Tab-separated table of C-alpha atoms in Angstrom:
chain	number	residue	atom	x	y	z
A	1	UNK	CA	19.860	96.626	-16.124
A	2	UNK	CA	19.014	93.262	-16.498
A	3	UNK	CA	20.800	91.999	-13.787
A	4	UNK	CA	19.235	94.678	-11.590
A	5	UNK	CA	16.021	93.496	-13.243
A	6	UNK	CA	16.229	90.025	-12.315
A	7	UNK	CA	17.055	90.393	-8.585
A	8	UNK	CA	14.227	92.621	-7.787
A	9	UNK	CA	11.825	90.138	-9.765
A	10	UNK	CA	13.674	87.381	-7.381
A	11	UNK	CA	13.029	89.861	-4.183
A	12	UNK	CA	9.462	90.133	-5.186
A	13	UNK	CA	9.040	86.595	-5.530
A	14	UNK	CA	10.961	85.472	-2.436
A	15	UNK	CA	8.660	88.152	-0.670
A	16	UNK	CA	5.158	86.972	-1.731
A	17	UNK	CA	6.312	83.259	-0.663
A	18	UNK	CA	7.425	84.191	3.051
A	19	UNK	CA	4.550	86.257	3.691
A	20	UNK	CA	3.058	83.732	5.560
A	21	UNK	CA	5.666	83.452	7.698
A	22	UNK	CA	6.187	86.965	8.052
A	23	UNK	CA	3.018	87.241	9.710
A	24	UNK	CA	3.755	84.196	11.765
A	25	UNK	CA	7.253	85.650	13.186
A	26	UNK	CA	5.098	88.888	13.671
A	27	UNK	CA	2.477	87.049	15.943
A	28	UNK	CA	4.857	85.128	17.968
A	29	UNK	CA	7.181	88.372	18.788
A	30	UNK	CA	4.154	90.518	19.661
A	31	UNK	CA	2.586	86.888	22.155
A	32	UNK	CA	6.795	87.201	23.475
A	33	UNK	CA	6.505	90.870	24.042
A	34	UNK	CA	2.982	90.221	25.739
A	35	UNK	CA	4.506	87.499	28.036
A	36	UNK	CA	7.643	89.778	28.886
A	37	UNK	CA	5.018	92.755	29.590
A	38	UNK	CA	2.770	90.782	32.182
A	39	UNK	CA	5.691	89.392	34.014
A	40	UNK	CA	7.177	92.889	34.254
A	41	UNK	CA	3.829	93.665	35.591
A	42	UNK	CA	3.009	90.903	38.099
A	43	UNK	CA	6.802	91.785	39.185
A	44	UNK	CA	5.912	95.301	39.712
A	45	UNK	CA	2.579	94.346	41.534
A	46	UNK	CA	4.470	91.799	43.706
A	47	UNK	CA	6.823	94.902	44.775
A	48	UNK	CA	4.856	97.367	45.962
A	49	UNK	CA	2.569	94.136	47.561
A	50	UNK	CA	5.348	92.891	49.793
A	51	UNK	CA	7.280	96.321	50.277
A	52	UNK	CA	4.861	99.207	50.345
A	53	UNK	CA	1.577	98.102	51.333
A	54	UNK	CA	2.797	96.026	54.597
A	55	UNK	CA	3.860	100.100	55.426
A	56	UNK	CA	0.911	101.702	54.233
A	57	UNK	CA	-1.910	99.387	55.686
A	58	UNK	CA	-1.965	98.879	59.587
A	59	UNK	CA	-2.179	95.364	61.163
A	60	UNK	CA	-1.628	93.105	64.329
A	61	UNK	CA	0.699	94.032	66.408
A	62	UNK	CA	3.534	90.850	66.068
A	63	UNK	CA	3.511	90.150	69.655
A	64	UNK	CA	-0.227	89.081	68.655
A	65	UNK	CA	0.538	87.465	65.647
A	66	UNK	CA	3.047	85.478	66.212
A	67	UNK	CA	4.716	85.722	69.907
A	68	UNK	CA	5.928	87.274	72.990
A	69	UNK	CA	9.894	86.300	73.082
A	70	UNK	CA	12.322	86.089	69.789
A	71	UNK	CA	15.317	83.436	69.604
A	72	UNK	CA	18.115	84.749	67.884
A	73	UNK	CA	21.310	82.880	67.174
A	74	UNK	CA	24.282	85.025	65.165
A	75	UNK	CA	23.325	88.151	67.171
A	76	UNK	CA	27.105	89.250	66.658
A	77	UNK	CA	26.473	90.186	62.979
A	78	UNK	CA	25.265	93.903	62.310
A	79	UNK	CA	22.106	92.523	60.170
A	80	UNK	CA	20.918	90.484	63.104
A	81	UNK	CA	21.745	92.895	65.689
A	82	UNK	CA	19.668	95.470	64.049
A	83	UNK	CA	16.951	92.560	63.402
A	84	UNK	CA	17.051	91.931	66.959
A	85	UNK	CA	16.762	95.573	68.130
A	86	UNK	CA	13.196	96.047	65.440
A	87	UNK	CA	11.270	93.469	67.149
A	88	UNK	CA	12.230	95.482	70.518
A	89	UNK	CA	10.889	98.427	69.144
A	90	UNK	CA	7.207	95.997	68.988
A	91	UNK	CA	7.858	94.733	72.344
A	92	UNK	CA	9.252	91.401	71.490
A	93	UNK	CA	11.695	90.494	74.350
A	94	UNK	CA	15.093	88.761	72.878
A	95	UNK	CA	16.834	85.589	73.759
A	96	UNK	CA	20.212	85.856	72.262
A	97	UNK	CA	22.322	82.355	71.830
A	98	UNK	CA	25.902	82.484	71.351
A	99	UNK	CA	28.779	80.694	71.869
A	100	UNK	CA	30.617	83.903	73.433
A	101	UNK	CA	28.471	86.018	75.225
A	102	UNK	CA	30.744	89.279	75.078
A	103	UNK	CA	29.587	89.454	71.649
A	104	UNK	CA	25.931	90.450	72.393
A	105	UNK	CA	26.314	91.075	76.359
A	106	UNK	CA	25.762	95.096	75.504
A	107	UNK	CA	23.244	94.686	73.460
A	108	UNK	CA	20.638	93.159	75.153
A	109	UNK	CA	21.600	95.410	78.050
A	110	UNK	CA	21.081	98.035	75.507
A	111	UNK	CA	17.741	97.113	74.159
A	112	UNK	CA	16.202	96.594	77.886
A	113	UNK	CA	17.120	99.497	78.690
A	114	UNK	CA	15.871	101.488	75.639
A	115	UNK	CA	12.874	99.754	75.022
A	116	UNK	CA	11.843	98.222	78.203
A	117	UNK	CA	12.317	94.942	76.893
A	118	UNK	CA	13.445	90.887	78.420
A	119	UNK	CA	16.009	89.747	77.434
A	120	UNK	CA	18.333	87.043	78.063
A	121	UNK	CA	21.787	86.142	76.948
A	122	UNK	CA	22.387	81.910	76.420
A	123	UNK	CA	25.908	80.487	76.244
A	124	UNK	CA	25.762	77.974	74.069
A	125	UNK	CA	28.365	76.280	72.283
A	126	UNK	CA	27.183	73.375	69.901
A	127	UNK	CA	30.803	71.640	69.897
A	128	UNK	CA	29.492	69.940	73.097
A	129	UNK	CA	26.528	68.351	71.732
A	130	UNK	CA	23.048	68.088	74.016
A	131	UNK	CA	24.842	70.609	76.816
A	132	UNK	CA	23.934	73.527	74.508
A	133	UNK	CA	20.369	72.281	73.561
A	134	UNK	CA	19.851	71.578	77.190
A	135	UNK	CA	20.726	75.403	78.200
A	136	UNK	CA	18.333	76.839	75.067
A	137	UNK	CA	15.567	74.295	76.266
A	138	UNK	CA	15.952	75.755	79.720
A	139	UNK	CA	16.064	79.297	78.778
A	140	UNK	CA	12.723	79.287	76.334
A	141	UNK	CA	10.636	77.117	79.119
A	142	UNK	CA	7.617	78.940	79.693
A	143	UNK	CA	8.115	81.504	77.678
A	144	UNK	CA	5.796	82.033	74.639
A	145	UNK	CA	8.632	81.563	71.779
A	146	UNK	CA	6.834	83.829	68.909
A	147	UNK	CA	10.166	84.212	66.355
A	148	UNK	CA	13.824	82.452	65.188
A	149	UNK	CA	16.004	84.237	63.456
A	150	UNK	CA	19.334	82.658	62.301
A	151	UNK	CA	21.674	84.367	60.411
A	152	UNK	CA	25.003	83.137	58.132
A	153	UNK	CA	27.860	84.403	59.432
A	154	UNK	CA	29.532	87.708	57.987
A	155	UNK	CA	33.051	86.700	58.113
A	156	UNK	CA	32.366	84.784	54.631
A	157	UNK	CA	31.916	87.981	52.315
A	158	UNK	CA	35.271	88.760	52.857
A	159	UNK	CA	36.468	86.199	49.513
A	160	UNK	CA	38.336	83.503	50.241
A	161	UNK	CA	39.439	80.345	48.004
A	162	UNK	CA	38.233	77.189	48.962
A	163	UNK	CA	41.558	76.099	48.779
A	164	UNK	CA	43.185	78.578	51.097
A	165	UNK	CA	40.528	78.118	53.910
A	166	UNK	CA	42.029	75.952	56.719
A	167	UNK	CA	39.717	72.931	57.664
A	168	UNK	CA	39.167	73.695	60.943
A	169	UNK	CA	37.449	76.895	59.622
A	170	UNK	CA	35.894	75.416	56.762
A	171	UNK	CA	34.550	72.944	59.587
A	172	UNK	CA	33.184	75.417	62.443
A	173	UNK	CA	31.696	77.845	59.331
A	174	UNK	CA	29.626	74.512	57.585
A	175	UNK	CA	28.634	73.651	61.816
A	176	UNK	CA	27.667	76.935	62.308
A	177	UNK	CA	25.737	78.035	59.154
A	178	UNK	CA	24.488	74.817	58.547
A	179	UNK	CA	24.367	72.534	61.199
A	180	UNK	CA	23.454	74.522	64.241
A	181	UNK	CA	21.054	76.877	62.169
A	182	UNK	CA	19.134	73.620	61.349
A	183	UNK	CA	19.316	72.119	65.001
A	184	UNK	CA	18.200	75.767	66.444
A	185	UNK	CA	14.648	75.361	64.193
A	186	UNK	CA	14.725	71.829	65.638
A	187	UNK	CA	14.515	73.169	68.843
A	188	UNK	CA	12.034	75.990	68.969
A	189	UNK	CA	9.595	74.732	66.534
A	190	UNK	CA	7.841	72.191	68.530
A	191	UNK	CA	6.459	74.653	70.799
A	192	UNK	CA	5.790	77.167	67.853
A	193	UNK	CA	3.546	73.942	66.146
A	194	UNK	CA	1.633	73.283	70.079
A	195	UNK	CA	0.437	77.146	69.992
A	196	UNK	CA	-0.238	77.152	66.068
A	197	UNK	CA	1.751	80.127	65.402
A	198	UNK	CA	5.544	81.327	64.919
A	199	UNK	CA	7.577	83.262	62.632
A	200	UNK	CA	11.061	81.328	61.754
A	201	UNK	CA	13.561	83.624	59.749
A	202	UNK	CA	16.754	82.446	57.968
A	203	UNK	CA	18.865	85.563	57.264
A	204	UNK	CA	21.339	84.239	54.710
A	205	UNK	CA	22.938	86.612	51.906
A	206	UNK	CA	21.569	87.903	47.856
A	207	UNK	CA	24.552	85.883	46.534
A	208	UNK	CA	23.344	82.685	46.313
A	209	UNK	CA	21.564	83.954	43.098
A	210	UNK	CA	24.264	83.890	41.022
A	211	UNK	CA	27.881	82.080	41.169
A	212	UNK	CA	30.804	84.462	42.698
A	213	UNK	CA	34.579	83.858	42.519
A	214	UNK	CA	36.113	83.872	46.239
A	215	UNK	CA	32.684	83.376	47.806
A	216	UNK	CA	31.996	79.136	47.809
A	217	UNK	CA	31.366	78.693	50.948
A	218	UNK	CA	29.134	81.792	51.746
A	219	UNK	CA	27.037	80.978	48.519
A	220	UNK	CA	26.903	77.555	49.756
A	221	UNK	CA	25.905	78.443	53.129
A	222	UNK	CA	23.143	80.998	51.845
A	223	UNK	CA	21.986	78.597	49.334
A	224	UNK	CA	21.359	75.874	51.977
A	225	UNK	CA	19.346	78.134	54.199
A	226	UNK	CA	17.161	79.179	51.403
A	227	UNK	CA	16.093	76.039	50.663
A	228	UNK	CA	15.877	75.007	54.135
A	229	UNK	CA	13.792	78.108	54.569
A	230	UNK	CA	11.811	76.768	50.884
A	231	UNK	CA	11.034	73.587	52.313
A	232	UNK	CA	9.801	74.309	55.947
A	233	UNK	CA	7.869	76.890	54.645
A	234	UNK	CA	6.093	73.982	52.443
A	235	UNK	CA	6.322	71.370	55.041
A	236	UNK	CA	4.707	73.746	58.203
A	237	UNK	CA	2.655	76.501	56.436
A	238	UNK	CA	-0.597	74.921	57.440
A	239	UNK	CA	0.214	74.348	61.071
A	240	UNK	CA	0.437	78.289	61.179
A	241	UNK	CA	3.920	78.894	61.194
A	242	UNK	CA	5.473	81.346	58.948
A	243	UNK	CA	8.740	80.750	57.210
A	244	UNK	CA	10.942	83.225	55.358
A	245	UNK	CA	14.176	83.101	53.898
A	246	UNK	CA	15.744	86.910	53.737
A	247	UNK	CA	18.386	86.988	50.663
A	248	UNK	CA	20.148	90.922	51.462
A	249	UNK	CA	22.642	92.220	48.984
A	250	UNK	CA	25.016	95.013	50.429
A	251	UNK	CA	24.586	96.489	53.747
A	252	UNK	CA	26.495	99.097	55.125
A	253	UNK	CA	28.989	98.064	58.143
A	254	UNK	CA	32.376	97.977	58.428
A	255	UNK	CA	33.029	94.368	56.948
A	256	UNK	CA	33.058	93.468	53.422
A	257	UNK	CA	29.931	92.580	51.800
A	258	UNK	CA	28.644	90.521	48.673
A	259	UNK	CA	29.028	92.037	45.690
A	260	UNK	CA	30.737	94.981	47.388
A	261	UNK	CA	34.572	96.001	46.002
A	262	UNK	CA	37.152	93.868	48.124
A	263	UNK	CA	39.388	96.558	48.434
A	264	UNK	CA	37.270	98.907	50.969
A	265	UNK	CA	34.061	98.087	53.148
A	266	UNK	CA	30.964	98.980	51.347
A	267	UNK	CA	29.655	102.764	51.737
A	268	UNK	CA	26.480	104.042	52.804
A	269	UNK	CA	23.919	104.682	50.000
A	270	UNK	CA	20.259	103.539	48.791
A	271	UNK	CA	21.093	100.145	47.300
A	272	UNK	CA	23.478	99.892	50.458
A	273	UNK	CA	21.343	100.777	53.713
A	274	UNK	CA	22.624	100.927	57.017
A	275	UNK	CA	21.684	97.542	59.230
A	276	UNK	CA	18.721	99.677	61.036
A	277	UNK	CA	17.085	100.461	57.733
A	278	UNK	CA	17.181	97.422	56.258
A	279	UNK	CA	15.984	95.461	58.837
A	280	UNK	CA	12.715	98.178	59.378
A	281	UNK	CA	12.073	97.319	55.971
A	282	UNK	CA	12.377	93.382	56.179
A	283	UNK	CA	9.945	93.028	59.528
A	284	UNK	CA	7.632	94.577	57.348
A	285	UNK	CA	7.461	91.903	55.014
A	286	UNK	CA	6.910	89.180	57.827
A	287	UNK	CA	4.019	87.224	56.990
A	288	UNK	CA	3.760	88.415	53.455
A	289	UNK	CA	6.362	86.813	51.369
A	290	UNK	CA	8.165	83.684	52.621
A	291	UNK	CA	11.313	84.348	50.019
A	292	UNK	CA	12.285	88.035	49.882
A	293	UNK	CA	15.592	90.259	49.745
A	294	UNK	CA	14.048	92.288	52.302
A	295	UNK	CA	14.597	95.446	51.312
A	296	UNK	CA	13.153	96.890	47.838
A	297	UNK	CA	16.123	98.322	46.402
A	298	UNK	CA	17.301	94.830	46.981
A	299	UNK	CA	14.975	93.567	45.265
A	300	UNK	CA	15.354	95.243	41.962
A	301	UNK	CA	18.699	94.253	42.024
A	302	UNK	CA	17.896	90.401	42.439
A	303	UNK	CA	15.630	91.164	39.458
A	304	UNK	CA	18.126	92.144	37.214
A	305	UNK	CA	20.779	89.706	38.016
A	306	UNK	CA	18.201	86.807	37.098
A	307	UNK	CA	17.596	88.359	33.778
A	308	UNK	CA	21.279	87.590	33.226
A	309	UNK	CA	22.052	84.122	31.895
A	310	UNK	CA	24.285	82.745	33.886
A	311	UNK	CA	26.810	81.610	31.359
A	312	UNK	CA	26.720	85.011	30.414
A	313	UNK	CA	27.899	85.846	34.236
A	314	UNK	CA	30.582	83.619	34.644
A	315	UNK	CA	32.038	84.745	31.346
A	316	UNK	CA	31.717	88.327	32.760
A	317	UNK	CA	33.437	86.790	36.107
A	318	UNK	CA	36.253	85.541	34.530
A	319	UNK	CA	36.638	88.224	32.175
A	320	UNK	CA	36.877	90.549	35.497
A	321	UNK	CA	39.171	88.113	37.047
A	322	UNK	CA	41.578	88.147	34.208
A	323	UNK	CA	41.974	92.296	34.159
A	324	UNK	CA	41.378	92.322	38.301
């Protein structure tokens, strides 16, 4: 009993000399929990700002805000195909550049016919240095260039090691995703800075959020574009010219996407939209948030995978690695 005794007389003690801090640790959770519980709401508020009311409330038509014609270069990918085929739907005519025209031939003949669209089809291949920038000069003279839209090239979800990837791929990917991306903006924004408006938008991939096994060079390749798309946003935002880097997780097609399993193509489903939904949703956001997935669902999910720490994800990566 008198050991019992003593240690509750110790408890009591101990208790009445950390009630002070007590109440100190009580005040700082409840000012963490506060923090936590605005962020969640100025993340909700930023949702429904850049995906629902764009929807809800009318506005300019694009052609008035921001041009009559739309570059595109990577109009053989699904996302930029279906990009390509929303701004026909607002009567933006398309100029497609591509180093094999075969690729997009039936698709602008497709969207002329459908939506009584231009369009125009540019053969352009950058391994030849100023002949391709002198046949994309030629083919936006006189023509009111509104929009640019590059995107990375889909071949680099499917994973591949570094390692394995022979140089002269590793080459033409880092020319095409990179480079010419960088020398296409080169090229169309002077005109977009004369008539003090433009829309430039750098389609690039979700996974340059967090650090995938298999997928260095796309996450490199996205990651550059975003902060390409970062920093001419910064550098041309006052001359009127609207930059936006688009960061989509999984879309449905038949190649392998980000995030997706690598045994099968990804299926169908709200977090994975077909190419024509997703990109409905992402003109919507044009002019009201230069760094955006796009596509809500999207969103949520690049919200949750930042609330990961990241050494928590690459022990999770390797841990899947090891029983994959």
């Amino acid at each position: 009993m008198a050991a019992v005794d003593s240690f509750q007389l110790l408890y009591r003690e101990m208790s009445r000399s950390c009630d002070s801090y007590f109440e100190t640790m009580a005040l700082v959770g409840a000012l963490y929990t506060a923090s936590k519980a605005v962020i969640l709401l100025k993340d909700c508020c930023t949702l429904v700002r850049v995906h629902f009311l764009p929807r809800m409330i009318p506005s300019k038509k694009l052609t008035q805000r921001y041009g009559d014609w739309a570059v595109i270069y990577g109009g053989s990918e699904s996302i930029a195909k279906a990009y390509a085929e929303e701004l026909a739907k607002h009567n933006v005519s398309i100029i497609f550049v591509t180093p094999n025209h075969t690729a997009v031939r039936n698709t602008a003949a497709s969207l002329s016919q459908s939506y009584g669209v231009e369009t125009a089809v540019v053969l352009a291949d950058f391994s030849l240095d100023q002949a391709a920038s002198k046949a994309i000069k030629e083919a936006m003279r006189g023509k009111d260039i509104g929009f640019l839209v590059n995107c990375v090239d889909e071949s680099l979800n499917s994973p591949h090691s570094l390692i394995e990837m022979p140089e002269k791929s590793l080459l033409d990917m880092v020319n095409k995703n990179v480079a010419v991306a960088t020398l296409m903006t080169r090229l169309v924004l002077p005109g977009m800075v004369e008539r003090s408006r433009g829309a430039v938008v750098n389609i690039s991939s979700g996974a340059c959020c967090r650090p995938m096994p298999g997928r260095v060079a796309l996450i490199a390749s996205a990651g550059y574009l975003d902060n390409f798309s970062r920093a001419l946003h910064l550098e041309y935002s006052d001359k009127g010219i609207f930059v936006q880097s688009l960061m989509p997780f999984q879309i449905a097609s038949g190649r392998q996407q980000p995030l997706s399993s690598p045994s099968q193509p990804s299926r169908e489903g709200w977090f994975v939209p077909k190419p024509e939904v997703y990109a409905h949703h992402a003109v919507s956001t044009l002019g009201v948030s230069n760094r955006t997935t796009g596509y809500w669902p999207h969103t949520l999910q690049y919200g949750l995978l930042k609330c990961i720490p990241e050494w928590i994800w690459v022990l999770g990566s390797r841990v899947f690695l090891s029983y994959s």
